[in-house]
Short mmCIF file of C-alpha atoms in Angstrom, two decimals:
data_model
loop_
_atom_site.label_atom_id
_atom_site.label_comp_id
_atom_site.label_asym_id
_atom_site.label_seq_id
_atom_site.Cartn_x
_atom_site.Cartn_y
_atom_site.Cartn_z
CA UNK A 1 11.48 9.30 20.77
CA UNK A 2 10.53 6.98 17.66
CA UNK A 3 12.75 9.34 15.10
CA UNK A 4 15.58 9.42 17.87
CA UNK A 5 15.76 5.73 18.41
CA UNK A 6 15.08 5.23 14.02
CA UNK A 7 18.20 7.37 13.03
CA UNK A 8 20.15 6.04 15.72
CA UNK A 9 19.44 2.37 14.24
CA UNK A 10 19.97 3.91 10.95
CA UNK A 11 23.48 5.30 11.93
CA UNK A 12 24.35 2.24 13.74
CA UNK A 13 23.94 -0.19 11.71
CA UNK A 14 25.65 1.90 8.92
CA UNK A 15 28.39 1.94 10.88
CA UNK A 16 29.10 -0.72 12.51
CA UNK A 17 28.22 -3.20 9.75
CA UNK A 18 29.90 -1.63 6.67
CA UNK A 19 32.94 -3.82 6.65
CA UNK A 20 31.76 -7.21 4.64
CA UNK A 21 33.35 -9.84 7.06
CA UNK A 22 31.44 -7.98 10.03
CA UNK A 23 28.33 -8.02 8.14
CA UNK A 24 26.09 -10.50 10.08
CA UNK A 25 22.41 -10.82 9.23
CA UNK A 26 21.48 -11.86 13.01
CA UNK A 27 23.08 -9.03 14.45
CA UNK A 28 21.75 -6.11 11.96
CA UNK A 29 18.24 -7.62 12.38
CA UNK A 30 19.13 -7.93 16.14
CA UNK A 31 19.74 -4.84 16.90
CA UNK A 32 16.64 -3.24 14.83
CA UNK A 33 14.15 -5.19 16.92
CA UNK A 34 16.18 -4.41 20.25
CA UNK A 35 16.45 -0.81 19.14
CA UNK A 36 12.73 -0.76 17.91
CA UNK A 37 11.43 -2.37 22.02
CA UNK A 38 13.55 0.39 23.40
CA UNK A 39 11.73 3.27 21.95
CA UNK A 40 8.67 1.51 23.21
CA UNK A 41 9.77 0.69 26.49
CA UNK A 42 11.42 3.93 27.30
CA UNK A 43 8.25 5.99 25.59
CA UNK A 44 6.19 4.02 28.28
CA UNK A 45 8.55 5.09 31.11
CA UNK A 46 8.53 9.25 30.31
CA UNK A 47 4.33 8.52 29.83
CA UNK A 48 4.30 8.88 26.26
CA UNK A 49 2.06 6.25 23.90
CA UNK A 50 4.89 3.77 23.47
CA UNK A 51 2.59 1.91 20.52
CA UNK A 52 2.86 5.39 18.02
CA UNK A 53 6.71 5.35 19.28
CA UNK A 54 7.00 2.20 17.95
CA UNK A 55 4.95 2.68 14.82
CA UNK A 56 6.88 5.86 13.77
CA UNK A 57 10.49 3.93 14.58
CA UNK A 58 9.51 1.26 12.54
CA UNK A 59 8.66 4.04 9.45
CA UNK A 60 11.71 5.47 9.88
CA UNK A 61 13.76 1.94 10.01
CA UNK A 62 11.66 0.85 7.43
CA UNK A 63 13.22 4.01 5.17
CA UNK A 64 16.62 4.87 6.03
CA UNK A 65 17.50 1.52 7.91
CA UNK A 66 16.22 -1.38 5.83
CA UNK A 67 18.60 0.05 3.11
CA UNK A 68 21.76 0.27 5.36
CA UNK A 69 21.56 -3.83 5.49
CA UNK A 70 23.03 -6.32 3.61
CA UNK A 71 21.08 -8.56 1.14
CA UNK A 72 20.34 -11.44 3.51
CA UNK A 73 19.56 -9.20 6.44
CA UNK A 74 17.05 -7.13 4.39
CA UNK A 75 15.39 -10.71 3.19
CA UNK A 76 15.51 -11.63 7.00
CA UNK A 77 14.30 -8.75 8.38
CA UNK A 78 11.18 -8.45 5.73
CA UNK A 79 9.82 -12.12 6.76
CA UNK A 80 10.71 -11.36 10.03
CA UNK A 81 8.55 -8.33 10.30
CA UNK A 82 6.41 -10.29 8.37
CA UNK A 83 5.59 -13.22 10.74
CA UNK A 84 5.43 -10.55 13.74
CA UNK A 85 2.91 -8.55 12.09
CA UNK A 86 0.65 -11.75 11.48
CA UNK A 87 1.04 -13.30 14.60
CA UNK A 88 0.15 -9.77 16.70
CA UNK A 89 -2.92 -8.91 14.42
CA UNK A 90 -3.87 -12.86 15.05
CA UNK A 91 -3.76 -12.07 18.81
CA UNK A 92 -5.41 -9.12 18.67
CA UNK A 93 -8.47 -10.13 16.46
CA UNK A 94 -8.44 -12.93 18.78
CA UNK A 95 -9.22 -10.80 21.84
CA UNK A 96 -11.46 -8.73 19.63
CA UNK A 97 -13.45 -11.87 18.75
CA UNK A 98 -13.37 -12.93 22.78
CA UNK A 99 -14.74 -9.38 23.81
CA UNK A 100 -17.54 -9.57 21.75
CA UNK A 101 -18.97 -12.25 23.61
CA UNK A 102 -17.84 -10.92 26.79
CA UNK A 103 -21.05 -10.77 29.04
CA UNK A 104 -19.54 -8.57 31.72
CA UNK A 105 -17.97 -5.93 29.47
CA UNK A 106 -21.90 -5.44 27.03
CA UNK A 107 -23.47 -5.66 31.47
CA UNK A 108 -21.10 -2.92 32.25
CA UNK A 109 -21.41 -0.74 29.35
CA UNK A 110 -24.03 1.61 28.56
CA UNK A 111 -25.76 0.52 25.58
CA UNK A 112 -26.74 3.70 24.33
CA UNK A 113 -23.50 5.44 24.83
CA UNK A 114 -22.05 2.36 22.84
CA UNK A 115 -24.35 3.26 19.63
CA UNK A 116 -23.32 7.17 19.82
CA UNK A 117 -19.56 7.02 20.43
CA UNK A 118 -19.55 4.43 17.49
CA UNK A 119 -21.39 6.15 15.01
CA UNK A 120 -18.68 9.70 16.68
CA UNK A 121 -15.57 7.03 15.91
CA UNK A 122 -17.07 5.98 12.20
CA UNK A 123 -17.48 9.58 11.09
CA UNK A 124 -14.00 10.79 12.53
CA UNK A 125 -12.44 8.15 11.16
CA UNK A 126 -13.85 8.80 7.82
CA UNK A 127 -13.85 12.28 8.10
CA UNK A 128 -9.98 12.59 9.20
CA UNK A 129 -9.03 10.24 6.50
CA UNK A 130 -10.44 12.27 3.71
CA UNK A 131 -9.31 15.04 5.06
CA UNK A 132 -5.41 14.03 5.48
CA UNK A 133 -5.27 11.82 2.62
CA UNK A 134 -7.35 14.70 0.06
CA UNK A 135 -5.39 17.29 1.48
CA UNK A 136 -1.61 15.62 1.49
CA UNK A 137 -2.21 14.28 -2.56
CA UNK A 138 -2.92 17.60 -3.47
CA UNK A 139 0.22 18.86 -1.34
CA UNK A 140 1.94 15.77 -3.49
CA UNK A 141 0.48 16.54 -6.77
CA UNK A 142 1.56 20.45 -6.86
CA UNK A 143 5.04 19.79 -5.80
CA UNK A 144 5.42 16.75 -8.66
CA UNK A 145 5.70 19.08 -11.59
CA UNK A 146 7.64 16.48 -13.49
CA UNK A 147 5.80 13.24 -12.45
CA UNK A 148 2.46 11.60 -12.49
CA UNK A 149 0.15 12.69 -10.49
CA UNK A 150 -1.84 10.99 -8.23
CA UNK A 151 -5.84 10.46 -10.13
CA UNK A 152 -8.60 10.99 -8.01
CA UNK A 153 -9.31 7.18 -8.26
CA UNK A 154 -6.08 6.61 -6.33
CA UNK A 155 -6.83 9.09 -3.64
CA UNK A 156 -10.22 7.71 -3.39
CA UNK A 157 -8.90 4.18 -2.84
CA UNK A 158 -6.39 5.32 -0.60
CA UNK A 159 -9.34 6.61 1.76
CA UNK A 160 -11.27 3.77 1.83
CA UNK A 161 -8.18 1.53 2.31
CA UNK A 162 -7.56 3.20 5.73
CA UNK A 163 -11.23 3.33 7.23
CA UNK A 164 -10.67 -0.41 8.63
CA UNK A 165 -9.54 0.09 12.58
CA UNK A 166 -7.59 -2.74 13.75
CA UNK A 167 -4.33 -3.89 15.81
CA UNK A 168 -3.39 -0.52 16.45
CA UNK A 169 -6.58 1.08 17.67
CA UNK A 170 -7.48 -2.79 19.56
CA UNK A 171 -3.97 -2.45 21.10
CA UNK A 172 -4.03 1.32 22.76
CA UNK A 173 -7.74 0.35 23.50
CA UNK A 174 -6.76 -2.10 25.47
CA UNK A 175 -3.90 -0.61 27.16
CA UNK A 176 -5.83 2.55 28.01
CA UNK A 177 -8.82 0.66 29.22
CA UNK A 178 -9.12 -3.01 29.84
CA UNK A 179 -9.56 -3.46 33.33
CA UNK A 180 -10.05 -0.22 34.38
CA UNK A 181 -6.68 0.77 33.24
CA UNK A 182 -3.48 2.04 36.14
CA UNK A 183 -4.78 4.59 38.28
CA UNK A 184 -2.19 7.39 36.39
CA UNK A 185 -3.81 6.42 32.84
CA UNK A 186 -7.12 6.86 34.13
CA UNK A 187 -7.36 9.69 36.11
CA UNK A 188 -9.30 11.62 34.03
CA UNK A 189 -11.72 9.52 33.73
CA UNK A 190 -12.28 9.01 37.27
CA UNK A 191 -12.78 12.76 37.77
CA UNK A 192 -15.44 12.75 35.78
CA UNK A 193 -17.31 10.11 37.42
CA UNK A 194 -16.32 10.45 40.89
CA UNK A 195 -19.42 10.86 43.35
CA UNK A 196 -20.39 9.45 46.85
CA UNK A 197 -22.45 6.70 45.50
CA UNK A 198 -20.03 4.42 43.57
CA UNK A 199 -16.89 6.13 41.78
CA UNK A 200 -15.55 3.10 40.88
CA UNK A 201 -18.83 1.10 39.45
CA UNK A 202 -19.11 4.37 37.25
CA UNK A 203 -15.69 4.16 36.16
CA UNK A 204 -15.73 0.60 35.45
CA UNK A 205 -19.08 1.12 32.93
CA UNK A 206 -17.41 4.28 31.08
CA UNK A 207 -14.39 1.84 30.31
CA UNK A 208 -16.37 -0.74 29.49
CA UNK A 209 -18.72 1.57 27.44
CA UNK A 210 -15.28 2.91 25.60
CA UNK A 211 -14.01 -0.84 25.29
CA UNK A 212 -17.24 -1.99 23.91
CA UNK A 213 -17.30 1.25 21.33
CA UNK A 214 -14.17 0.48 20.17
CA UNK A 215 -14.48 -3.58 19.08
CA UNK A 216 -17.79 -2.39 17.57
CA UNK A 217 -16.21 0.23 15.52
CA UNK A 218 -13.14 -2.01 14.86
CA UNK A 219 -15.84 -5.21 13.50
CA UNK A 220 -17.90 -2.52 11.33
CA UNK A 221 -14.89 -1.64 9.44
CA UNK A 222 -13.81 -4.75 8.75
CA UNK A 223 -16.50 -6.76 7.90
CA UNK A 224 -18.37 -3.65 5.57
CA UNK A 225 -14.60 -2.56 3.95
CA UNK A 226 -13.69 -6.44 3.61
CA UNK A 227 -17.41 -6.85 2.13
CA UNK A 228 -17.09 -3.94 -0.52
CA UNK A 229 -13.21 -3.98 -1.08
CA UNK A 230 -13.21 -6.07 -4.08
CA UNK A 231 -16.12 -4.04 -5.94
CA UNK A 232 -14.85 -0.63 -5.07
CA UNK A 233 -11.39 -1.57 -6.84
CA UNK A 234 -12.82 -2.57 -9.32
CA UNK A 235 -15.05 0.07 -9.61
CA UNK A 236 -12.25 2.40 -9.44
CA UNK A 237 -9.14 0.77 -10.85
#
């Protein structure tokens, strides 16, 4: 749905805005941010993660679209995306930072579980980045005959550049969880906990266990990555 809704921005604005005196900054951004919520909206509607829908429209706009604009529009549309993206990750470190002092959501949640599942999410987040970002440089540095290749020091900067968890895991954490979630998203997690003693208590403290996991997970990365960042590029640049 996200590479549908991208190339159709992509083809629309190259054709409909080609002419100079219908070029209109307003309108190309316009329709890139209207285009862009109706991937979402519509992902959300079939039951599909309309937050990655959104993500991989935006890549795709960001790569085919962006240069279909005029010079104003592409200026507009950069601080536009710009101010959006700083305002949402405001919001959601907000609601991070309000969680963590949440007394009923650390009361509901299993404090053990919390510790495992975080120390699961640190290595699979460390692990998966090595393993895509190792794996897709050496994909990248086979195929560049002709070019530099990406050094090691790159690739190993590029890894610990994309251990930090934030908007985008806060946001689908949120939207799969907070609250105990709609009854469709949750489901399975209901199963799993239902019993004749309280099915909903018990699904209430695995959410809140999951929720808790998460902004845990989330603060670690920042604050050790923000901590080291400066070193390590030093260190490696």
């Amino acid at each position: 749905i996200g590479l549908l809704f991208g190339f159709a921005t992509a083809y629309l604005v190259r054709r409909l805005f080609t002419i100079p005196k219908q070029q209109s900054p307003a309108y190309e951004v316009g329709l890139m941010v209207v285009m862009a919520f109706m991937s979402y909206y519509i992902s959300n509607l079939l039951g599909q993660s309309g937050i990655l829908t959104i993500f991989i429209c935006g890549i795709i706009d960001s790569h085919y679209t962006w240069y279909n604009l005029n010079d104003l529009a592409k200026i507009s549309s950069r601080q536009f995306a710009l101010m959006m993206s700083n305002l949402c990750e405001l919001y959601m470190f907000i609601l991070v930072g309000m969680d963590s002092m949440d007394p009923v959501m650390w009361n509901d949640a299993h404090a053990d579980h919390v510790v495992a599942l975080t120390c699961i999410i640190l290595v699979l987040v460390v692990a998966s980045r090595a393993f895509v970002i190792y794996m897709l440089t050496a994909i990248t540095n086979l195929l560049r005959i002709k070019v530099m290749n990406i050094s090691t020091n790159t690739q190993h900067i590029m890894v610990f550049g994309g251990i930090m968890r934030g908007s985008v895991t806060m946001a689908i954490a949120y939207k799969q969880l907070k609250d105990g979630g709609s009854d469709n998203n949750n489901e399975g997690f209901a199963s799993d906990y239902d019993s004749d003693l309280n099915p909903s208590h018990e699904r209430h403290g695995l959410h809140a266990t999951l929720l808790a996991s998460s902004v845990v997970a989330t603060q670690i990365t920042i604050v050790i990555i923000g901590m080291f960042a400066k070193p390590v590029l030093e260190a490696l640049l």
